[in-house]
Amino acid sequence: MSQAAVELDSVTIKFGDFVAVRDVNIDIGDGEFFSFLGPSGCGKTTLLRAVSGFLEPTDGHVRIHGNDMAGIGPNVRPTALIFQNLALFPLMTVWENIAFGLEVRGVGKRERRDRAEELLDLIALPGQGDKMVSELSGGQRQRVAIARALAVEPKVLLLDEPLSALDLKLRQHMRTELRAIQQRVGITFIYITHDQGEALTMSDRIAVMSAGVVEQVGKGADIYDRPDSAFVASFVGENNAFRGRVTQISGDEVKLEGRQGQLVGRFNPDNPVREGDEAYLFVRPESFKFADAANADAVNTIKATVREDEFEGSFHHLILAAGEDDYVRMSLTNDGSHSSNLKGAEQSVRFEPARGVVLPIGPLATE
Amino acid sequence: MSLKRWMTGFMEKNGLLVGLYILGAVTLWIVLMIVLPQLFMLDFSFRYNLPPAEIGGPKDVYTLSNYKYLIYGSAGSAADYNWIDLSVFLQTIIAAVFVTLIDLALCYPIAYYLAHTAKGATGRLLILSLIIPYWVNEILRAFAFRIIFGASGVINNFLVYLGLIDQPIDFIREDVALYTGLSYAYILLMIFPIYNAVESLDRNQVEAARDMGSGWLRIHWRIVIPFAKPGIASGCTMVFMLTAGALAAPQILGGPSSLWFTQLIVQWFNTGGNWPRGSAYAIALLIACVAFVLFMMRVFKIRVGEIGR
């Protein structure tokens, strides 16, 4: 196996008594697009600063291509950081911004200019080098920041929520763009975000963080379909959480007894529940289907009434009331088989046991 | 038309009473305290020094003689130019430039430290400890410097005690005391404008430059100083103007051979009893200083408007 580009070895970062990052162990592969996903304050930016060299871990090691980075400042690390607010230099032109890292390295002016033009081509802003940064749009500034970071030919590019200042359309466009740039230059990207959509669409792998701890590392589909903790299940994507007591575990099925009667879900061996435990059963909104007369008594059928129908074009997002206190969120594809407004309908819903996962009680993500 | 609209807007925003007060106070301040006195001085500088009885009489006409005197000296003297006064004039300006540069070199790091490194209580304590010494008045401070730098002062005693020197150094004669006193006198006027400018710099820009591999010198040269340029210009202008126009420090701390141009001006007003000539000298200093500052601002590409920020 090829050597990891970035190795986080038992990294713990404390500020006084506050533990911002606790015992993180991750190997990030060369050329990988790796994201740290978590709510604000989860320690992801702190971890990134430890990789870029702006702070040193309290315990543990950061290694880049096998070299321990302890005591090596940000100006000599083979990393480049793209700041959340981009931090372009307002008093320099676009090309001077891009070529700043080369200027530092003593590259002559002519060569700097040529290299800047090449990078401007890469980010699809050819011939814009003589503009001031203030003359560019948000998306263009974004790309200039990427070019400035790439100019120093880093081994690892670190991105600290760089898309958060853009509007939705541009953000979605930049996701594709970033991914394309990463594949063109082929270097390792470490991406920090609280936006699961960004993490899922761009990343090879994702680490979900909460309160300084890495909860789960995996491919987007793993994280989404096979969450290992209540936090991951509730933070990544929409999820319905049903609480109950585990009555029986047989094979990979778990039976849970709660307010909705008996529900059956999948057993997760990576974070197992035991019989008699309180547990959560998580079911995605898109895993629910309407129950019809033929399977009205099948497992995992919940009697409910549609309370809200949020129509989003390609989807109906339904909120159904099931009994006194429980609500079920459900997404229906707008494929023409449903009436245009379902509000008020009494409708039983069901899901396949394999589409639900049972996990031990733990803190849920709060929006 | 637009002035009228501005006036109406101004009055509506502040209310008639407050609006009138602000306008009145500012106008009074500018006209009575600044424009009028200077106009009188300007007028004075173009007149002959006449006994009171002849003022307003046939001999009271405009003349350039006071300015000519500064340049050519008295008609009776043998020299072509008034070298004595002119050299004092030049020396004063050069010395003021020198003091300004010393202050800039001293204050820029302090201002940067205050703005970006010192946090919370430490920063406030530092600013206080910069301000409080200025409660001591100028004269007292100047004489205190005289004592410190004197032949049997603390510094000489200490140097002799260390064995670094045998004989006390005459800091007064060497103008060390003068330059120290002048540099210290207006240090706050250098620190605060730079502090203001540097404080608004996005810290991420410094980190970004550092992340690109830049050393600290280049970060300051390429990022911080260009950003703080208006503040630096503002500080330098104030320190330069005030140093060139200083009187107490040169009077008390100056060596026997050093003369500040302000001292010449005072001599004409006081002992010389020649107010027109004193005015001409003062105006000449004012114009030279303003011209020099405007020239430097052009060299460093700074607009006057930026200094006000």
XYZ file of C-alpha atoms in Angstrom:
676
model
C 0.000 0.000 0.000
C 1.254 3.437 -0.842
C 2.298 5.678 1.981
C -0.318 7.973 3.453
C -0.125 11.613 2.390
C -1.254 12.802 5.782
C -1.125 10.673 8.880
C -2.923 11.812 12.000
C -1.499 9.702 14.793
C -3.346 9.995 18.138
C -3.758 13.723 17.646
C -5.166 15.527 20.671
C -5.415 19.309 20.856
C -6.239 21.106 24.088
C -6.811 24.774 24.836
C -6.256 24.948 28.574
C -8.673 22.404 29.990
C -10.831 22.362 26.890
C -10.209 19.395 24.609
C -10.886 20.620 21.072
C -9.715 17.457 19.328
C -9.508 14.077 21.050
C -7.287 11.228 19.935
C -7.788 11.350 16.163
C -6.211 8.536 14.122
C -6.660 8.827 10.374
C -4.505 8.030 7.371
C -5.332 10.128 4.328
C -4.155 8.622 1.053
C -2.106 10.355 -1.606
C -4.409 12.044 -4.124
C -7.473 11.505 -1.976
C -10.255 14.070 -1.578
C -10.886 13.777 2.139
C -13.511 15.748 4.057
C -13.990 16.490 7.716
C -17.684 16.989 8.278
C -19.203 18.271 11.479
C -21.219 21.051 13.090
C -19.489 24.297 14.005
C -17.330 23.928 17.080
C -16.673 20.223 16.537
C -12.916 20.800 16.230
C -12.541 20.296 12.474
C -10.933 23.702 11.843
C -8.609 23.189 14.802
C -7.520 19.885 13.313
C -6.905 21.568 9.952
C -4.766 24.228 11.615
C -2.696 21.472 13.159
C -2.106 20.005 9.700
C -1.224 23.390 8.196
C 1.113 24.169 11.086
C -0.610 27.155 12.677
C -0.861 25.181 15.864
C 0.860 22.127 17.288
C -1.049 19.134 18.646
C -0.915 18.830 22.427
C -0.368 15.108 21.992
C 0.248 12.861 19.021
C 1.829 13.422 15.641
C 0.983 14.883 12.282
C 3.024 13.256 9.522
C 3.022 14.354 5.906
C 4.405 11.797 3.470
C 6.048 10.097 6.408
C 7.761 13.182 7.858
C 6.871 14.247 11.357
C 5.730 17.880 11.219
C 6.414 18.683 14.887
C 8.141 22.055 15.148
C 7.825 22.749 11.431
C 6.097 26.060 10.792
C 3.323 26.703 8.278
C 5.743 28.534 5.998
C 7.853 25.420 5.423
C 5.197 22.703 5.416
C 4.281 21.224 2.031
C 0.693 22.304 2.563
C -1.352 25.234 1.325
C -4.434 26.478 3.105
C -7.483 28.116 1.566
C -9.129 30.265 4.174
C -12.832 30.485 4.839
C -12.811 34.172 3.872
C -10.169 33.423 1.185
C -7.799 36.114 2.582
C -6.742 37.325 -0.835
C -4.421 40.320 -0.719
C -6.575 43.335 -1.628
C -3.686 45.630 -2.553
C -2.218 43.237 -5.121
C -3.485 42.408 -8.576
C -4.896 38.983 -9.351
C -1.667 37.692 -10.842
C 0.455 39.071 -7.983
C -1.847 37.267 -5.577
C -1.440 34.005 -7.441
C 2.322 34.422 -7.775
C 2.939 35.526 -4.187
C 4.168 32.107 -3.117
C 6.591 32.081 -6.054
C 7.782 35.577 -5.187
C 8.589 34.236 -1.737
C 10.611 31.471 -3.333
C 12.623 33.994 -5.312
C 11.230 33.153 -8.749
C 11.890 35.922 -11.292
C 9.103 38.261 -12.300
C 8.776 37.008 -15.874
C 8.510 33.369 -14.801
C 6.062 34.302 -12.052
C 3.859 36.042 -14.564
C 3.955 33.039 -16.920
C 3.122 30.621 -14.139
C 0.263 32.864 -12.993
C -1.148 32.850 -16.530
C -0.991 29.045 -16.629
C -2.888 28.861 -13.371
C -5.407 31.434 -14.599
C -6.052 29.098 -17.512
C -6.488 26.181 -15.112
C -9.151 28.058 -13.159
C -10.789 29.347 -16.366
C -9.932 33.006 -15.816
C -7.501 33.573 -18.683
C -6.215 37.109 -19.156
C -7.697 38.435 -15.925
C -4.339 38.759 -14.172
C -4.140 42.531 -14.152
C -7.478 43.069 -12.439
C -7.678 43.932 -8.781
C -9.262 41.316 -6.530
C -12.121 43.714 -5.759
C -13.146 43.686 -9.421
C -13.873 39.937 -9.358
C -17.109 38.177 -8.493
C -17.376 35.838 -5.515
C -16.888 32.705 -7.598
C -13.897 34.196 -9.417
C -12.237 35.160 -6.124
C -12.817 31.627 -4.968
C -10.931 30.298 -7.945
C -8.127 32.826 -7.549
C -7.665 31.613 -3.972
C -7.357 28.056 -5.282
C -4.834 29.134 -7.906
C -2.804 31.041 -5.308
C -2.648 27.927 -3.153
C -1.780 25.650 -6.084
C 0.994 27.980 -7.256
C 3.316 26.804 -4.504
C 2.767 23.211 -5.656
C 1.733 21.882 -2.274
C 1.546 18.166 -1.619
C -1.635 18.703 0.349
C -4.262 21.374 -0.216
C -6.299 22.297 2.845
C -9.673 23.955 2.390
C -11.489 25.546 5.325
C -15.146 25.858 4.294
C -14.169 27.920 1.265
C -17.622 27.768 -0.328
C -19.635 28.971 2.639
C -19.746 32.601 1.480
C -21.195 31.786 -1.934
C -24.859 31.595 -2.864
C -26.476 28.212 -3.432
C -26.232 27.980 -7.235
C -22.601 29.040 -7.283
C -21.797 26.718 -4.412
C -23.167 23.746 -6.315
C -21.260 24.783 -9.407
C -18.033 25.192 -7.429
C -18.381 21.679 -5.987
C -18.096 20.229 -9.459
C -15.322 22.661 -10.289
C -13.294 21.857 -7.157
C -13.597 18.159 -7.759
C -12.503 18.616 -11.369
C -9.499 20.735 -10.343
C -8.516 18.135 -7.779
C -8.596 15.377 -10.371
C -6.579 17.512 -12.801
C -3.791 18.370 -10.340
C -3.952 15.001 -8.591
C -2.862 16.178 -5.147
C -4.439 15.404 -1.793
C -7.307 17.704 -0.774
C -8.443 17.971 2.808
C -11.772 19.695 2.959
C -13.499 21.094 6.036
C -17.237 21.635 5.959
C -20.418 21.596 7.973
C -22.393 21.066 4.778
C -23.064 17.355 4.279
C -24.078 17.966 0.659
C -20.592 19.318 -0.088
C -18.911 16.469 1.733
C -21.020 13.765 0.083
C -20.725 15.055 -3.472
C -16.995 15.844 -3.521
C -15.209 13.480 -1.202
C -13.588 10.110 -1.640
C -13.899 9.622 2.081
C -15.470 11.566 4.921
C -14.705 11.783 8.624
C -17.723 12.858 10.646
C -16.735 14.785 13.768
C -18.654 15.726 16.863
C -17.340 17.463 19.979
C -13.699 16.885 19.070
C -14.114 13.178 18.329
C -14.114 11.451 14.956
C -17.328 9.433 14.990
C -16.925 7.605 11.713
C -14.684 7.504 8.681
C -15.835 6.140 5.367
C -17.079 6.697 1.861
C -20.104 8.926 1.484
C -22.452 6.007 0.846
C -21.116 4.155 3.924
C -21.673 7.137 6.149
C -25.135 7.737 4.771
C -26.388 4.166 4.566
C -24.451 2.565 7.388
C -23.996 5.124 10.149
C -22.078 3.862 13.162
C -23.514 6.192 15.764
C -26.665 8.065 16.613
C -24.830 11.313 15.925
C -23.750 10.320 12.431
C -27.190 8.968 11.616
C -28.876 12.176 12.692
C -26.264 14.626 11.341
C -25.745 13.262 7.862
C -28.976 13.600 5.922
C -32.514 13.543 7.246
C -33.385 10.662 9.509
C -36.292 9.461 11.608
C -35.284 8.278 15.079
C -37.583 5.845 16.919
C -36.665 5.063 20.476
C -37.423 1.720 22.057
C -36.142 -1.279 23.997
C -34.316 -4.083 22.233
C -36.360 -7.244 22.704
C -34.628 -9.688 20.411
C -31.510 -9.915 18.271
C -31.486 -12.654 15.656
C -28.877 -12.733 12.938
C -28.664 -9.235 11.560
C -32.169 -8.252 12.629
C -33.059 -6.410 15.798
C -36.555 -6.203 17.222
C -37.367 -3.026 19.096
C -40.405 -2.335 21.287
C -41.428 1.302 21.494
C -44.348 3.684 21.199
C -45.027 2.437 17.679
C -45.249 -1.166 18.825
C -42.705 -3.574 17.472
C -40.299 -2.334 14.808
C -37.530 -4.308 13.140
C -34.237 -2.924 11.948
C -30.744 -3.935 10.962
C -28.101 -4.883 13.521
C -24.842 -2.891 13.296
C -21.920 -5.078 14.438
C -19.581 -2.033 14.513
C -21.638 -0.441 17.270
C -23.758 -3.286 18.638
C -26.792 -3.047 20.889
C -27.645 -5.696 23.452
C -30.992 -7.222 24.307
C -32.750 -5.132 26.953
C -30.941 -1.916 25.969
C -32.678 1.291 25.088
C -31.810 2.049 21.449
C -32.620 4.171 18.445
C -33.946 2.857 15.174
C -33.062 5.221 12.327
C -35.063 5.204 9.104
C -34.439 7.578 6.187
C -37.426 9.545 4.833
C -36.954 8.000 1.394
C -37.093 4.484 2.891
C -40.755 4.866 3.803
C -43.447 3.705 1.458
C -47.209 3.925 1.669
C -48.702 0.693 2.942
C -51.630 -0.702 0.982
C -54.335 -3.200 1.924
C -52.252 -6.194 0.808
C -49.457 -5.594 3.315
C -51.368 -3.667 5.983
C -50.281 -6.120 8.668
C -46.663 -6.540 7.548
C -43.779 -5.627 9.883
C -42.797 -1.992 10.340
C -46.186 -0.579 9.433
C -47.075 2.668 11.170
C -50.536 4.227 11.173
C -50.248 7.917 10.449
C -51.905 11.076 9.175
C -50.259 13.484 6.773
C -49.823 16.806 8.571
C -47.645 18.737 6.125
C -46.846 18.320 2.474
C -43.831 20.393 1.486
C -43.666 20.178 -2.270
C -40.168 20.767 -3.610
C -40.616 19.941 -7.286
C -38.920 16.602 -7.608
C -39.993 15.543 -4.105
C -42.895 15.730 -1.709
C -41.507 16.068 1.807
C -44.243 14.797 4.082
C -44.550 15.140 7.820
C -46.912 12.545 9.224
C -48.277 12.318 12.748
C -48.104 8.819 14.189
C -49.919 8.640 17.489
C -49.521 11.267 20.209
C -45.930 12.442 20.039
C -44.278 10.777 17.079
C -43.727 12.311 13.700
C -42.493 10.566 10.596
C -40.652 12.417 7.848
C -41.072 10.842 4.476
C -39.933 11.771 0.981
C -41.840 10.764 -2.115
C -40.507 11.069 -5.625
C -42.842 13.188 -7.724
C -43.384 10.449 -10.301
C -47.024 11.246 -10.982
C -48.446 8.386 -8.882
C -49.475 10.581 -5.930
C -52.137 13.229 -5.646
C -50.793 16.757 -5.776
C -51.659 17.559 -2.174
C -51.641 14.796 0.390
C -52.269 16.957 3.421
C -54.855 15.466 5.778
C -54.790 11.970 4.261
C -54.857 9.027 6.669
C -52.165 6.780 5.425
C -50.219 3.895 6.907
C -46.528 3.861 6.063
C -43.949 1.081 6.192
C -40.276 0.369 5.596
C -38.125 -2.702 4.941
C -36.220 -3.938 8.032
C -32.947 -3.732 6.066
C -33.552 0.013 5.520
C -33.580 0.787 9.225
C -30.547 0.629 11.500
C -30.546 0.101 15.250
C -27.881 1.994 17.225
C -27.184 2.556 20.920
C -28.547 5.703 22.537
C -26.213 8.640 22.032
C -26.378 12.356 21.478
C -28.296 13.380 18.372
C -27.246 16.208 16.102
C -29.233 19.350 16.761
C -29.745 21.609 13.799
C -28.077 74.005 -4.785
C -26.349 70.914 -3.491
C -25.043 72.905 -0.518
C -28.610 73.918 0.266
C -29.737 70.328 0.055
C -26.862 69.242 2.289
C -27.812 71.928 4.814
C -31.459 70.866 4.870
C -30.442 67.231 5.257
C -27.958 68.076 7.999
C -30.543 70.072 9.953
C -33.175 67.361 9.580
C -30.796 64.673 10.763
C -29.487 66.488 13.827
C -32.414 68.766 14.695
C -32.232 72.519 14.362
C -30.642 73.255 17.736
C -27.884 70.653 17.614
C -27.322 71.316 13.915
C -26.884 75.046 14.471
C -24.591 74.436 17.427
C -22.311 72.075 15.483
C -22.186 74.344 12.449
C -21.630 77.430 14.601
C -18.958 75.837 16.767
C -17.046 74.393 13.825
C -17.241 77.630 11.859
C -16.155 79.651 14.864
C -13.300 77.276 15.516
C -12.037 77.299 11.966
C -12.478 81.017 11.316
C -11.619 82.521 14.668
C -8.975 80.112 15.873
C -7.312 79.001 12.672
C -7.923 81.121 9.578
C -7.997 84.632 11.055
C -4.871 84.421 13.236
C -2.906 82.894 10.388
C -4.119 85.592 8.019
C -2.962 88.246 10.498
C 0.414 86.513 10.724
C 0.603 86.379 6.943
C -0.301 90.052 6.729
C 2.251 90.894 9.424
C 5.004 89.079 7.587
C 4.723 91.399 4.615
C 5.030 94.641 6.624
C 7.886 96.742 7.976
C 8.598 96.754 11.661
C 7.376 100.241 12.440
C 7.036 102.074 15.751
C 3.375 102.212 16.853
C 3.003 105.842 15.819
C 3.750 105.091 12.178
C 1.407 102.096 11.848
C -1.268 102.982 9.334
C 0.817 105.929 8.165
C 2.438 106.500 4.756
C 5.407 104.230 5.598
C 3.126 101.246 6.401
C 3.275 99.491 3.040
C 3.686 95.840 1.976
C 7.208 94.531 1.509
C 9.115 91.279 0.909
C 12.012 92.465 3.043
C 11.383 90.011 5.899
C 11.545 87.005 3.588
C 14.530 88.496 1.789
C 16.252 88.767 5.149
C 15.858 85.050 5.792
C 17.487 84.299 2.451
C 20.001 87.098 1.924
C 20.592 88.490 5.401
C 20.950 92.147 6.161
C 21.889 94.422 3.306
C 25.002 95.464 5.167
C 26.515 92.012 5.650
C 29.346 90.766 3.496
C 27.916 87.290 2.742
C 25.699 86.708 -0.271
C 23.200 84.596 1.660
C 22.002 84.446 5.247
C 23.815 81.167 5.827
C 23.379 81.172 9.575
C 19.569 81.253 9.527
C 19.229 79.139 6.400
C 21.361 76.380 7.807
C 19.351 76.358 11.027
C 16.234 76.174 8.874
C 17.548 73.190 6.909
C 18.996 71.480 9.961
C 15.653 71.732 11.719
C 13.837 70.075 8.844
C 16.461 67.354 8.442
C 16.482 66.716 12.173
C 12.679 66.526 12.155
C 12.837 63.940 9.361
C 15.371 62.009 11.377
C 13.215 62.066 14.516
C 10.208 60.984 12.449
C 12.138 57.992 11.112
C 13.323 57.022 14.591
C 9.755 57.185 15.841
C 8.479 55.144 12.916
C 11.081 52.455 13.534
C 10.240 52.403 17.244
C 6.481 52.605 16.966
C 5.626 50.312 14.068
C 6.567 47.140 15.979
C 4.799 48.379 19.103
C 1.667 49.265 17.135
C 1.683 45.899 15.361
C 2.187 44.082 18.639
C -0.652 45.998 20.290
C -2.989 45.431 17.364
C -2.321 41.780 16.600
C -0.537 40.022 19.410
C -1.402 41.611 22.756
C -4.845 40.471 23.822
C -7.419 41.766 26.280
C -5.983 42.850 29.600
C -2.350 42.829 28.445
C -3.174 45.121 25.543
C -5.119 47.543 27.709
C -2.344 47.590 30.299
C 0.236 48.323 27.609
C -1.809 51.153 26.148
C -2.314 52.623 29.613
C 1.373 52.456 30.355
C 1.999 54.300 27.100
C -0.538 57.018 27.865
C -0.049 57.670 31.565
C 3.542 58.997 31.297
C 2.117 61.799 29.165
C 0.341 63.176 32.202
C 3.761 64.552 33.158
C 4.032 67.940 31.510
C 6.485 68.695 28.771
C 8.764 71.054 30.706
C 9.083 68.692 33.648
C 9.842 65.830 31.307
C 12.454 67.834 29.414
C 14.294 68.815 32.609
C 14.064 65.241 33.859
C 15.789 64.133 30.636
C 18.452 66.782 31.291
C 19.130 65.261 34.668
C 19.246 61.690 33.360
C 21.595 62.620 30.532
C 23.695 65.043 32.637
C 27.410 64.528 33.331
C 26.580 63.001 36.729
C 23.258 61.602 35.588
C 22.016 58.044 35.948
C 23.194 56.926 32.523
C 26.736 58.250 32.837
C 27.075 56.927 36.377
C 25.897 53.533 35.254
C 28.266 53.418 32.264
C 31.186 54.484 34.435
C 30.194 51.924 37.070
C 30.174 49.199 34.412
C 33.595 50.383 33.349
C 32.506 50.953 29.766
C 33.716 54.565 29.879
C 36.214 56.515 32.017
C 34.865 59.993 31.490
C 31.156 60.906 31.460
C 29.824 61.421 27.954
C 28.384 64.880 27.294
C 25.010 63.707 25.994
C 23.715 67.270 25.937
C 26.498 68.608 23.750
C 26.256 65.584 21.466
C 22.506 66.246 21.067
C 21.696 62.730 22.253
C 19.431 64.189 24.921
C 17.738 66.425 22.352
C 16.959 63.612 19.932
C 15.808 61.311 22.693
C 13.546 64.000 24.095
C 12.088 64.903 20.709
C 11.581 61.263 19.719
C 9.807 60.535 22.956
C 7.660 63.669 22.866
C 5.298 62.636 20.061
C 5.553 58.863 20.162
C 1.845 58.389 20.840
C 0.944 60.348 17.712
C 2.907 57.761 15.758
C 1.650 54.660 17.562
C -2.076 55.269 17.488
C -2.624 55.997 13.774
C -0.541 52.929 12.878
C -2.322 50.874 15.508
C -5.675 51.911 14.053
C -4.630 50.982 10.544
C -3.006 47.672 11.449
C -5.867 46.608 13.677
C -8.279 46.525 10.754
C -6.020 44.168 8.807
C -7.557 40.722 8.394
C -5.389 38.369 10.437
C -5.993 35.659 7.837
C -3.986 37.657 5.310
C -0.945 37.445 7.510
C -1.529 33.724 7.977
C -2.134 33.234 4.258
C 1.187 34.909 3.448
C 2.872 32.797 6.089
C 1.267 29.675 4.684
C 2.621 30.602 1.224
C 6.040 30.342 2.831
C 6.685 34.012 3.485
C 9.050 35.066 6.260
C 8.102 37.822 8.693
C 10.055 40.554 6.929
C 8.285 39.967 3.659
C 4.909 39.679 5.376
C 5.418 43.158 6.794
C 6.900 44.580 3.632
C 4.294 43.179 1.222
C 1.153 42.846 3.318
C 1.100 44.802 6.558
C 2.961 47.987 5.613
C 1.076 48.579 2.347
C -2.148 48.091 4.260
C -1.074 50.392 7.101
C 0.338 53.038 4.747
C -2.353 55.645 5.441
C -1.817 55.235 9.185
C 1.937 55.415 8.794
C 1.580 58.557 6.665
C -0.738 60.109 9.189
C 1.623 59.352 12.088
C 4.696 60.549 10.209
C 3.001 63.778 9.185
C 1.983 64.641 12.701
C 5.324 63.748 14.255
C 7.240 65.624 11.564
C 5.124 68.780 11.808
C 5.166 68.867 15.581
C 8.887 68.098 15.825
C 9.786 70.788 13.321
C 7.662 73.195 15.348
C 8.832 72.039 18.790
C 10.221 74.612 21.168
C 10.496 73.339 24.724
C 12.660 70.292 24.014
C 15.249 72.148 21.851
C 15.298 75.015 24.336
C 15.966 72.779 27.336
C 17.771 69.774 25.886
C 19.609 71.333 22.955
C 23.371 71.571 23.158
C 25.083 74.921 23.106
C 25.821 74.666 19.400
C 22.430 73.441 18.272
C 19.701 75.842 17.410
C 16.168 74.963 16.385
C 14.489 77.224 13.841
C 11.602 77.821 16.255
C 14.122 79.354 18.629
C 15.058 81.893 15.932
C 11.387 82.720 15.462
C 10.929 83.257 19.174
C 14.015 85.467 19.234
C 12.536 87.747 16.579
C 9.219 87.975 18.395
C 10.622 88.404 21.886
C 14.127 89.764 22.203
C 14.203 91.166 18.693
C 10.833 92.822 19.063
C 10.360 92.369 15.346
C 6.987 90.661 14.906
C 6.842 91.026 11.119
C 10.171 89.249 10.737
C 9.160 86.571 13.272
C 5.950 86.040 11.314
C 7.844 85.727 8.048
C 10.153 83.112 9.581
C 7.224 81.172 11.029
C 5.333 81.250 7.738
C 8.421 80.119 5.863
C 8.734 77.128 8.235
C 5.038 76.309 7.850
C 5.161 76.398 4.060
C 8.347 74.366 3.903
C 6.877 71.693 6.176
C 3.593 71.473 4.281
C 5.400 71.352 0.942
C 7.712 68.635 2.212
C 4.822 66.541 3.519
C 2.858 66.907 0.268
C 5.940 65.934 -1.698
C 6.505 62.826 0.408
C 2.867 61.864 0.059
C 3.211 62.087 -3.690
C 6.360 59.946 -3.584
C 4.578 57.267 -1.558
C 1.347 57.629 -3.538
C -0.896 58.583 -0.669
C -3.924 60.796 -1.098
C -4.789 63.387 1.553
C -8.199 61.770 2.024
C -6.613 58.489 3.123
C -4.884 60.128 6.077
C -8.235 61.067 7.566
C -9.256 57.414 7.872
